[in-house]
Amino acid sequence: MRGEQVLYYGKKLLIFIISVWVLSLVTFYVSRLAPGDPLISYYGERVEKMSPEEREWAEEKMGLNEKISVQYARWIRQAFHGNFGISYKYKMDVLEVLKSRIGNTLVLGGIGFLVIFFGSLFLGVVCAWKEGGWTDRMICKVGTVISCVPEFWLALVLILVFSVSLRWLPSSGAYAVGRENNIMDRIVHMILPLTVIVTEHLWYYGYMIRNKMLDEIRAEYVLLAKAKGMKKSRIMLFHCMRNIMPAYLSIMAISVAHIMGGTYVVETVFSYPGIGTLAYESARYKDYNLLMVVSLLSGIIVIVCNMAAQIINERIDPRIRISRQPDMQEVREYE
């Protein structure tokens, strides 16, 4: 059994390594083949006044005068030693730039994920409990409409209403100037971005929970429990919910990538200093080194979450776990 586990997790590790390598290769080549001049990001307007000799010297200094394959080999070699290069735009180590921004994204995205996780579960159970009632119909219709609204459009509407018209909430940034250590100021700046993230994803996953709960309610064991006089609340909370949790956990593990993408868009609209803003700036200004690190970090999160969803399903759901093992009893019967 232990040997099978080693083989199983070894395969997962191999898939992870290959996926990260392919991601780095594709990102490296696509970013360098895309139109644009990375020298502008590093030297600014001085590039227009450079002579051909000065431009050639600048490209050689930044390692841009070599073939893409040679550049990639050098980047991989340096990355294994923990050196991911200098950001062209910020003129500092890319890991330092990432370190200054990643906390904001983790807080915003993390709180959003927790609200979506428990909020979707609550909405799904309520809709299943009130199936066919006005509460169920209203939540489903409102959720369907809101889920179709693009995140950037909803963010702009909220800025127009609450920041421009009513002047209740700030429209951009993570904190006011000189108040980076003020927790209340950070919370106020987080209200609008967090509202967009939660609103765009809450109803979708809540609707999925509703459908799964209804499938469980119509199962034969629920009919038997009702026939024995068991209360509806006990059936739903202690039996139906327990049976849908493996599927829900795997869905929410996969949803991390979905929510993360939404967080990146929201950060860009609200000029929130996080990874999403860095991704936009690095792509816009051809900041190759920063773009590689942001893309790899985002890709690793997606890969890990997808693998975690599969492992959660196989560890928690006995039906999947049993299906992976050979049925030795049937083999003996054939013999």
mmCIF file of C-alpha atoms in Angstrom:
data_model
loop_
_atom_site.group_PDB
_atom_site.id
_atom_site.type_symbol
_atom_site.label_atom_id
_atom_site.label_comp_id
_atom_site.label_asym_id
_atom_site.label_seq_id
_atom_site.Cartn_x
_atom_site.Cartn_y
_atom_site.Cartn_z
ATOM 1 C CA MET A 1 0.000 0.000 0.000
ATOM 2 C CA ARG A 2 2.803 2.389 0.862
ATOM 3 C CA GLY A 3 4.516 1.641 -2.448
ATOM 4 C CA GLU A 4 1.313 2.499 -4.318
ATOM 5 C CA GLN A 5 1.103 5.823 -2.467
ATOM 6 C CA VAL A 6 4.715 6.654 -3.301
ATOM 7 C CA LEU A 7 4.044 5.855 -6.964
ATOM 8 C CA TYR A 8 0.813 7.869 -6.931
ATOM 9 C CA TYR A 9 2.327 11.011 -5.412
ATOM 10 C CA GLY A 10 5.452 10.555 -7.515
ATOM 11 C CA LYS A 11 3.329 10.756 -10.651
ATOM 12 C CA LYS A 12 1.626 13.870 -9.301
ATOM 13 C CA LEU A 13 5.008 15.477 -8.638
ATOM 14 C CA LEU A 14 6.243 14.608 -12.126
ATOM 15 C CA ILE A 15 3.106 16.100 -13.707
ATOM 16 C CA PHE A 16 3.573 19.222 -11.588
ATOM 17 C CA ILE A 17 7.206 19.686 -12.654
ATOM 18 C CA ILE A 18 6.403 19.162 -16.351
ATOM 19 C CA SER A 19 3.443 21.558 -16.174
ATOM 20 C CA VAL A 20 5.524 24.305 -14.554
ATOM 21 C CA TRP A 21 8.315 23.827 -17.091
ATOM 22 C CA VAL A 22 5.897 24.021 -20.052
ATOM 23 C CA LEU A 23 4.287 27.110 -18.525
ATOM 24 C CA SER A 24 7.652 28.833 -18.128
ATOM 25 C CA LEU A 25 8.665 27.923 -21.686
ATOM 26 C CA VAL A 26 5.436 29.177 -23.273
ATOM 27 C CA THR A 27 5.389 32.379 -21.203
ATOM 28 C CA PHE A 28 9.031 33.128 -21.997
ATOM 29 C CA TYR A 29 8.662 32.710 -25.753
ATOM 30 C CA VAL A 30 5.273 34.435 -26.077
ATOM 31 C CA SER A 31 6.369 37.462 -24.044
ATOM 32 C CA ARG A 32 9.477 37.976 -26.162
ATOM 33 C CA LEU A 33 7.727 37.433 -29.483
ATOM 34 C CA ALA A 34 4.986 39.914 -28.600
ATOM 35 C CA PRO A 35 5.324 43.427 -30.100
ATOM 36 C CA GLY A 36 6.880 46.124 -27.951
ATOM 37 C CA ASP A 37 10.227 47.463 -26.785
ATOM 38 C CA PRO A 38 11.428 46.402 -23.306
ATOM 39 C CA LEU A 39 14.117 49.090 -23.383
ATOM 40 C CA ILE A 40 11.404 51.725 -22.964
ATOM 41 C CA SER A 41 10.427 50.149 -19.658
ATOM 42 C CA TYR A 42 14.000 50.382 -18.356
ATOM 43 C CA TYR A 43 15.323 53.589 -19.949
ATOM 44 C CA GLY A 44 12.100 55.505 -20.552
ATOM 45 C CA GLU A 45 12.042 58.270 -23.175
ATOM 46 C CA ARG A 46 15.822 58.174 -23.507
ATOM 47 C CA VAL A 47 15.435 55.197 -25.866
ATOM 48 C CA GLU A 48 14.197 57.495 -28.649
ATOM 49 C CA LYS A 49 17.426 59.517 -28.442
ATOM 50 C CA MET A 50 19.759 56.513 -28.410
ATOM 51 C CA SER A 51 22.125 55.937 -31.288
ATOM 52 C CA PRO A 52 22.275 52.450 -32.849
ATOM 53 C CA GLU A 53 25.503 51.761 -30.933
ATOM 54 C CA GLU A 54 23.963 52.821 -27.607
ATOM 55 C CA ARG A 55 20.879 50.721 -28.284
ATOM 56 C CA GLU A 56 23.022 47.716 -29.086
ATOM 57 C CA TRP A 57 24.990 48.241 -25.884
ATOM 58 C CA ALA A 58 21.762 48.491 -23.849
ATOM 59 C CA GLU A 59 20.376 45.276 -25.342
ATOM 60 C CA GLU A 60 23.643 43.487 -24.641
ATOM 61 C CA LYS A 61 23.612 44.736 -21.043
ATOM 62 C CA MET A 62 20.087 43.387 -20.536
ATOM 63 C CA GLY A 63 20.824 40.147 -22.393
ATOM 64 C CA LEU A 64 18.285 40.853 -25.144
ATOM 65 C CA ASN A 65 20.675 40.586 -28.066
ATOM 66 C CA GLU A 66 20.947 36.784 -27.902
ATOM 67 C CA LYS A 67 18.636 34.119 -29.312
ATOM 68 C CA ILE A 68 15.487 33.432 -27.314
ATOM 69 C CA SER A 69 16.594 29.862 -26.652
ATOM 70 C CA VAL A 70 19.896 31.121 -25.183
ATOM 71 C CA GLN A 71 18.043 33.690 -23.068
ATOM 72 C CA TYR A 72 15.691 30.996 -21.761
ATOM 73 C CA ALA A 73 18.547 28.643 -20.890
ATOM 74 C CA ARG A 74 20.266 31.433 -18.961
ATOM 75 C CA TRP A 75 17.024 32.364 -17.173
ATOM 76 C CA ILE A 76 16.391 28.747 -16.136
ATOM 77 C CA ARG A 77 19.942 28.397 -14.839
ATOM 78 C CA GLN A 78 19.679 31.572 -12.782
ATOM 79 C CA ALA A 79 16.180 30.684 -11.536
ATOM 80 C CA PHE A 80 17.489 27.436 -10.036
ATOM 81 C CA HIS A 81 19.839 29.598 -7.962
ATOM 82 C CA GLY A 82 16.990 31.852 -6.815
ATOM 83 C CA ASN A 83 17.916 34.726 -9.132
ATOM 84 C CA PHE A 84 14.904 35.836 -11.206
ATOM 85 C CA GLY A 85 16.434 39.059 -12.441
ATOM 86 C CA ILE A 86 15.719 42.746 -12.067
ATOM 87 C CA SER A 87 12.404 44.422 -12.828
ATOM 88 C CA TYR A 88 12.853 46.784 -15.777
ATOM 89 C CA LYS A 89 10.184 49.155 -14.513
ATOM 90 C CA TYR A 90 10.966 49.225 -10.787
ATOM 91 C CA LYS A 91 14.776 48.840 -11.079
ATOM 92 C CA MET A 92 14.877 46.289 -8.226
ATOM 93 C CA ASP A 93 14.835 42.533 -7.686
ATOM 94 C CA VAL A 94 11.560 41.048 -8.933
ATOM 95 C CA LEU A 95 11.132 39.015 -5.739
ATOM 96 C CA GLU A 96 11.290 42.216 -3.707
ATOM 97 C CA VAL A 97 8.653 43.785 -5.956
ATOM 98 C CA LEU A 98 6.488 40.694 -5.591
ATOM 99 C CA LYS A 99 6.976 40.649 -1.832
ATOM 100 C CA SER A 100 5.692 44.216 -1.534
ATOM 101 C CA ARG A 101 2.462 43.385 -3.379
ATOM 102 C CA ILE A 102 1.580 39.763 -2.640
ATOM 103 C CA GLY A 103 0.256 40.494 0.851
ATOM 104 C CA ASN A 104 -2.482 42.763 -0.503
ATOM 105 C CA THR A 105 -3.649 40.114 -2.965
ATOM 106 C CA LEU A 106 -3.603 37.363 -0.340
ATOM 107 C CA VAL A 107 -5.732 39.436 2.030
ATOM 108 C CA LEU A 108 -8.216 40.556 -0.624
ATOM 109 C CA GLY A 109 -8.451 37.200 -2.382
ATOM 110 C CA GLY A 110 -8.324 35.186 0.853
ATOM 111 C CA ILE A 111 -11.179 37.064 2.509
ATOM 112 C CA GLY A 112 -13.147 36.909 -0.725
ATOM 113 C CA PHE A 113 -12.632 33.147 -0.978
ATOM 114 C CA LEU A 114 -13.769 32.536 2.609
ATOM 115 C CA VAL A 115 -16.892 34.654 2.137
ATOM 116 C CA ILE A 116 -17.688 32.840 -1.112
ATOM 117 C CA PHE A 117 -17.010 29.420 0.449
ATOM 118 C CA PHE A 118 -19.372 29.792 3.408
ATOM 119 C CA GLY A 119 -21.809 32.156 1.665
ATOM 120 C CA SER A 120 -22.324 29.773 -1.268
ATOM 121 C CA LEU A 121 -22.917 26.893 1.114
ATOM 122 C CA PHE A 122 -25.486 28.936 3.040
ATOM 123 C CA LEU A 123 -27.303 30.152 -0.076
ATOM 124 C CA GLY A 124 -27.369 26.686 -1.607
ATOM 125 C CA VAL A 125 -28.840 25.099 1.517
ATOM 126 C CA VAL A 126 -31.443 27.865 1.876
ATOM 127 C CA CYS A 127 -32.541 27.517 -1.770
ATOM 128 C CA ALA A 128 -32.759 23.742 -1.471
ATOM 129 C CA TRP A 129 -34.720 24.069 1.772
ATOM 130 C CA LYS A 130 -37.177 26.505 0.154
ATOM 131 C CA GLU A 131 -37.274 24.741 -3.224
ATOM 132 C CA GLY A 132 -39.908 26.299 -5.467
ATOM 133 C CA GLY A 133 -40.669 29.065 -2.985
ATOM 134 C CA TRP A 134 -40.297 32.793 -3.553
ATOM 135 C CA THR A 135 -36.933 32.815 -1.721
ATOM 136 C CA ASP A 136 -35.537 30.138 -4.016
ATOM 137 C CA ARG A 137 -36.851 31.802 -7.178
ATOM 138 C CA MET A 138 -35.665 35.260 -6.183
ATOM 139 C CA ILE A 139 -32.142 34.142 -5.255
ATOM 140 C CA CYS A 140 -31.765 32.085 -8.431
ATOM 141 C CA LYS A 141 -32.996 34.880 -10.720
ATOM 142 C CA VAL A 142 -30.955 37.612 -9.060
ATOM 143 C CA GLY A 143 -27.883 35.374 -9.052
ATOM 144 C CA THR A 144 -28.297 34.520 -12.739
ATOM 145 C CA VAL A 145 -28.485 38.199 -13.701
ATOM 146 C CA ILE A 146 -25.543 39.306 -11.534
ATOM 147 C CA SER A 147 -23.343 36.404 -12.657
ATOM 148 C CA CYS A 148 -23.717 37.599 -16.265
ATOM 149 C CA VAL A 149 -22.414 41.084 -15.439
ATOM 150 C CA PRO A 150 -18.680 41.539 -16.266
ATOM 151 C CA GLU A 151 -16.520 42.237 -13.243
ATOM 152 C CA PHE A 152 -14.920 45.359 -14.683
ATOM 153 C CA TRP A 153 -18.328 46.837 -15.537
ATOM 154 C CA LEU A 154 -19.717 46.182 -12.052
ATOM 155 C CA ALA A 155 -16.572 47.698 -10.543
ATOM 156 C CA LEU A 156 -16.968 50.857 -12.645
ATOM 157 C CA VAL A 157 -20.636 51.162 -11.646
ATOM 158 C CA LEU A 158 -19.788 50.862 -7.952
ATOM 159 C CA ILE A 159 -17.036 53.476 -8.312
ATOM 160 C CA LEU A 160 -19.464 55.829 -10.083
ATOM 161 C CA VAL A 161 -22.158 55.414 -7.410
ATOM 162 C CA PHE A 162 -20.285 55.104 -4.118
ATOM 163 C CA SER A 163 -17.093 57.044 -4.898
ATOM 164 C CA VAL A 164 -18.026 59.717 -7.424
ATOM 165 C CA SER A 165 -21.693 60.430 -6.662
ATOM 166 C CA LEU A 166 -22.097 59.635 -2.960
ATOM 167 C CA ARG A 167 -18.417 60.020 -1.964
ATOM 168 C CA TRP A 168 -18.792 57.315 0.683
ATOM 169 C CA LEU A 169 -15.913 55.034 -0.276
ATOM 170 C CA PRO A 170 -12.485 55.466 -1.929
ATOM 171 C CA SER A 171 -12.219 54.516 -5.576
ATOM 172 C CA SER A 172 -8.638 53.260 -5.699
ATOM 173 C CA GLY A 173 -5.627 52.100 -3.732
ATOM 174 C CA ALA A 174 -5.249 49.898 -0.664
ATOM 175 C CA TYR A 175 -4.836 52.769 1.810
ATOM 176 C CA ALA A 176 -4.623 56.549 1.961
ATOM 177 C CA VAL A 177 -1.256 58.283 1.699
ATOM 178 C CA GLY A 178 0.640 57.971 4.967
ATOM 179 C CA ARG A 179 -1.918 55.568 6.512
ATOM 180 C CA GLU A 180 -0.564 52.196 5.427
ATOM 181 C CA ASN A 181 -0.591 50.939 9.041
ATOM 182 C CA ASN A 182 -4.189 52.018 9.694
ATOM 183 C CA ILE A 183 -6.312 48.848 9.672
ATOM 184 C CA MET A 184 -9.644 50.661 9.421
ATOM 185 C CA ASP A 185 -8.432 52.649 6.431
ATOM 186 C CA ARG A 186 -7.376 49.438 4.693
ATOM 187 C CA ILE A 187 -10.775 47.872 5.410
ATOM 188 C CA VAL A 188 -12.573 50.880 3.931
ATOM 189 C CA HIS A 189 -10.438 50.681 0.774
ATOM 190 C CA MET A 190 -11.194 46.967 0.523
ATOM 191 C CA ILE A 191 -14.995 47.237 0.619
ATOM 192 C CA LEU A 192 -15.642 47.946 -3.072
ATOM 193 C CA PRO A 193 -13.093 45.476 -4.526
ATOM 194 C CA LEU A 194 -14.262 42.767 -2.128
ATOM 195 C CA THR A 195 -17.897 43.429 -3.003
ATOM 196 C CA VAL A 196 -17.196 42.894 -6.706
ATOM 197 C CA ILE A 197 -15.241 39.662 -6.121
ATOM 198 C CA VAL A 198 -17.860 38.131 -3.821
ATOM 199 C CA THR A 199 -20.857 39.262 -5.868
ATOM 200 C CA GLU A 200 -19.510 37.846 -9.116
ATOM 201 C CA HIS A 201 -18.801 34.357 -7.715
ATOM 202 C CA LEU A 202 -21.143 33.832 -4.769
ATOM 203 C CA TRP A 203 -24.309 33.118 -6.724
ATOM 204 C CA TYR A 204 -22.660 30.733 -9.180
ATOM 205 C CA TYR A 205 -21.310 28.372 -6.553
ATOM 206 C CA GLY A 206 -24.432 28.784 -4.420
ATOM 207 C CA TYR A 207 -26.517 27.602 -7.366
ATOM 208 C CA MET A 208 -24.259 24.568 -7.768
ATOM 209 C CA ILE A 209 -24.723 23.669 -4.094
ATOM 210 C CA ARG A 210 -28.480 24.042 -4.474
ATOM 211 C CA ASN A 211 -28.573 21.549 -7.343
ATOM 212 C CA LYS A 212 -26.368 19.039 -5.538
ATOM 213 C CA MET A 213 -28.482 19.318 -2.388
ATOM 214 C CA LEU A 214 -31.646 18.710 -4.395
ATOM 215 C CA ASP A 215 -30.085 15.618 -5.977
ATOM 216 C CA GLU A 216 -29.325 14.285 -2.502
ATOM 217 C CA ILE A 217 -32.794 15.129 -1.188
ATOM 218 C CA ARG A 218 -34.340 13.004 -3.940
ATOM 219 C CA ALA A 219 -32.112 10.019 -3.131
ATOM 220 C CA GLU A 220 -33.676 6.829 -1.778
ATOM 221 C CA TYR A 221 -31.995 7.011 1.613
ATOM 222 C CA VAL A 222 -33.623 10.406 2.224
ATOM 223 C CA LEU A 223 -37.059 8.994 1.414
ATOM 224 C CA LEU A 224 -36.383 6.172 3.853
ATOM 225 C CA ALA A 225 -35.293 8.624 6.550
ATOM 226 C CA LYS A 226 -38.449 10.676 6.026
ATOM 227 C CA ALA A 227 -40.570 7.528 6.256
ATOM 228 C CA LYS A 228 -38.955 6.782 9.630
ATOM 229 C CA GLY A 229 -39.951 10.227 10.874
ATOM 230 C CA MET A 230 -36.551 11.944 10.820
ATOM 231 C CA LYS A 231 -36.747 15.727 10.785
ATOM 232 C CA LYS A 232 -35.970 17.559 7.541
ATOM 233 C CA SER A 233 -33.351 19.742 9.219
ATOM 234 C CA ARG A 234 -31.471 16.711 10.498
ATOM 235 C CA ILE A 235 -31.598 14.990 7.117
ATOM 236 C CA MET A 236 -30.257 18.014 5.233
ATOM 237 C CA LEU A 237 -27.602 19.150 7.701
ATOM 238 C CA PHE A 238 -26.256 15.818 8.918
ATOM 239 C CA HIS A 239 -26.740 13.561 5.896
ATOM 240 C CA CYS A 240 -27.218 15.453 2.627
ATOM 241 C CA MET A 241 -24.611 18.094 3.389
ATOM 242 C CA ARG A 242 -22.073 15.511 4.492
ATOM 243 C CA ASN A 243 -22.507 13.645 1.205
ATOM 244 C CA ILE A 244 -22.024 16.721 -0.970
ATOM 245 C CA MET A 245 -18.956 18.022 0.911
ATOM 246 C CA PRO A 246 -16.356 15.997 -1.057
ATOM 247 C CA ALA A 247 -17.678 17.374 -4.341
ATOM 248 C CA TYR A 248 -17.988 20.868 -2.877
ATOM 249 C CA LEU A 249 -14.428 20.870 -1.543
ATOM 250 C CA SER A 250 -13.060 19.801 -4.909
ATOM 251 C CA ILE A 251 -15.150 22.445 -6.687
ATOM 252 C CA MET A 252 -13.925 25.158 -4.343
ATOM 253 C CA ALA A 253 -10.318 24.015 -4.762
ATOM 254 C CA ILE A 254 -10.695 24.489 -8.506
ATOM 255 C CA SER A 255 -12.518 27.788 -7.909
ATOM 256 C CA VAL A 256 -9.362 29.304 -6.385
ATOM 257 C CA ALA A 257 -8.007 29.894 -9.895
ATOM 258 C CA HIS A 258 -11.333 31.383 -10.996
ATOM 259 C CA ILE A 259 -11.512 33.710 -7.994
ATOM 260 C CA MET A 260 -7.843 34.612 -8.390
ATOM 261 C CA GLY A 261 -8.454 35.681 -11.991
ATOM 262 C CA GLY A 262 -11.367 37.819 -10.869
ATOM 263 C CA THR A 263 -9.201 39.358 -8.162
ATOM 264 C CA TYR A 264 -6.585 40.311 -10.763
ATOM 265 C CA VAL A 265 -9.218 42.102 -12.862
ATOM 266 C CA VAL A 266 -10.661 43.907 -9.839
ATOM 267 C CA GLU A 267 -7.199 45.010 -8.689
ATOM 268 C CA THR A 268 -6.529 46.536 -12.093
ATOM 269 C CA VAL A 269 -9.812 48.478 -12.159
ATOM 270 C CA PHE A 270 -9.431 49.769 -8.593
ATOM 271 C CA SER A 271 -5.664 50.360 -8.939
ATOM 272 C CA TYR A 272 -5.266 48.063 -5.944
ATOM 273 C CA PRO A 273 -1.533 47.382 -5.410
ATOM 274 C CA GLY A 274 -1.511 43.607 -5.757
ATOM 275 C CA ILE A 275 -0.365 40.811 -8.049
ATOM 276 C CA GLY A 276 -3.086 41.607 -10.586
ATOM 277 C CA THR A 277 -1.802 45.145 -11.007
ATOM 278 C CA LEU A 278 1.743 43.808 -11.350
ATOM 279 C CA ALA A 279 0.614 41.347 -14.037
ATOM 280 C CA TYR A 280 -0.997 44.164 -16.020
ATOM 281 C CA GLU A 281 1.970 46.504 -15.652
ATOM 282 C CA SER A 282 4.551 43.830 -16.495
ATOM 283 C CA ALA A 283 2.676 42.876 -19.680
ATOM 284 C CA ARG A 284 2.096 46.486 -20.675
ATOM 285 C CA TYR A 285 5.671 47.650 -20.131
ATOM 286 C CA LYS A 286 7.332 44.459 -21.391
ATOM 287 C CA ASP A 287 8.902 43.820 -17.995
ATOM 288 C CA TYR A 288 10.006 40.300 -18.910
ATOM 289 C CA ASN A 289 11.478 39.197 -15.587
ATOM 290 C CA LEU A 290 8.526 40.409 -13.545
ATOM 291 C CA LEU A 291 6.056 38.917 -16.011
ATOM 292 C CA MET A 292 7.748 35.513 -15.773
ATOM 293 C CA VAL A 293 7.567 35.434 -11.977
ATOM 294 C CA VAL A 294 3.940 36.587 -11.844
ATOM 295 C CA SER A 295 2.905 34.099 -14.529
ATOM 296 C CA LEU A 296 4.739 31.226 -12.838
ATOM 297 C CA LEU A 297 3.256 32.058 -9.445
ATOM 298 C CA SER A 298 -0.265 32.240 -10.864
ATOM 299 C CA GLY A 299 0.232 29.064 -12.884
ATOM 300 C CA ILE A 300 1.598 27.143 -9.896
ATOM 301 C CA ILE A 301 -1.440 28.148 -7.841
ATOM 302 C CA VAL A 302 -3.770 26.889 -10.584
ATOM 303 C CA ILE A 303 -1.885 23.599 -10.979
ATOM 304 C CA VAL A 304 -1.709 22.961 -7.238
ATOM 305 C CA CYS A 305 -5.409 23.711 -6.764
ATOM 306 C CA ASN A 306 -6.419 21.373 -9.589
ATOM 307 C CA MET A 307 -4.276 18.597 -8.153
ATOM 308 C CA ALA A 308 -5.611 19.289 -4.666
ATOM 309 C CA ALA A 309 -9.173 18.951 -5.967
ATOM 310 C CA GLN A 310 -8.393 15.560 -7.461
ATOM 311 C CA ILE A 311 -6.607 14.342 -4.330
ATOM 312 C CA ILE A 312 -9.444 15.582 -2.100
ATOM 313 C CA ASN A 313 -11.954 13.663 -4.182
ATOM 314 C CA GLU A 314 -9.909 10.484 -4.031
ATOM 315 C CA ARG A 315 -9.113 10.751 -0.313
ATOM 316 C CA ILE A 316 -12.593 11.724 0.920
ATOM 317 C CA ASP A 317 -14.952 10.029 -1.516
ATOM 318 C CA PRO A 318 -14.682 6.241 -0.975
ATOM 319 C CA ARG A 319 -16.339 5.538 -4.326
ATOM 320 C CA ILE A 320 -13.448 7.103 -6.261
ATOM 321 C CA ARG A 321 -10.851 5.573 -3.952
ATOM 322 C CA ILE A 322 -12.283 2.091 -4.407
ATOM 323 C CA SER A 323 -12.523 2.502 -8.185
ATOM 324 C CA ARG A 324 -8.743 3.038 -8.355
ATOM 325 C CA GLN A 325 -8.018 -0.253 -6.646
ATOM 326 C CA PRO A 326 -8.344 -3.596 -8.426
ATOM 327 C CA ASP A 327 -11.308 -5.638 -7.297
ATOM 328 C CA MET A 328 -9.460 -8.731 -6.099
ATOM 329 C CA GLN A 329 -12.647 -10.411 -5.011
ATOM 330 C CA GLU A 330 -14.022 -10.495 -8.559
ATOM 331 C CA VAL A 331 -10.686 -11.803 -9.817
ATOM 332 C CA ARG A 332 -10.880 -14.726 -7.401
ATOM 333 C CA GLU A 333 -14.438 -15.479 -8.508
ATOM 334 C CA TYR A 334 -13.360 -15.703 -12.153
ATOM 335 C CA GLU A 335 -10.519 -17.988 -11.174
#
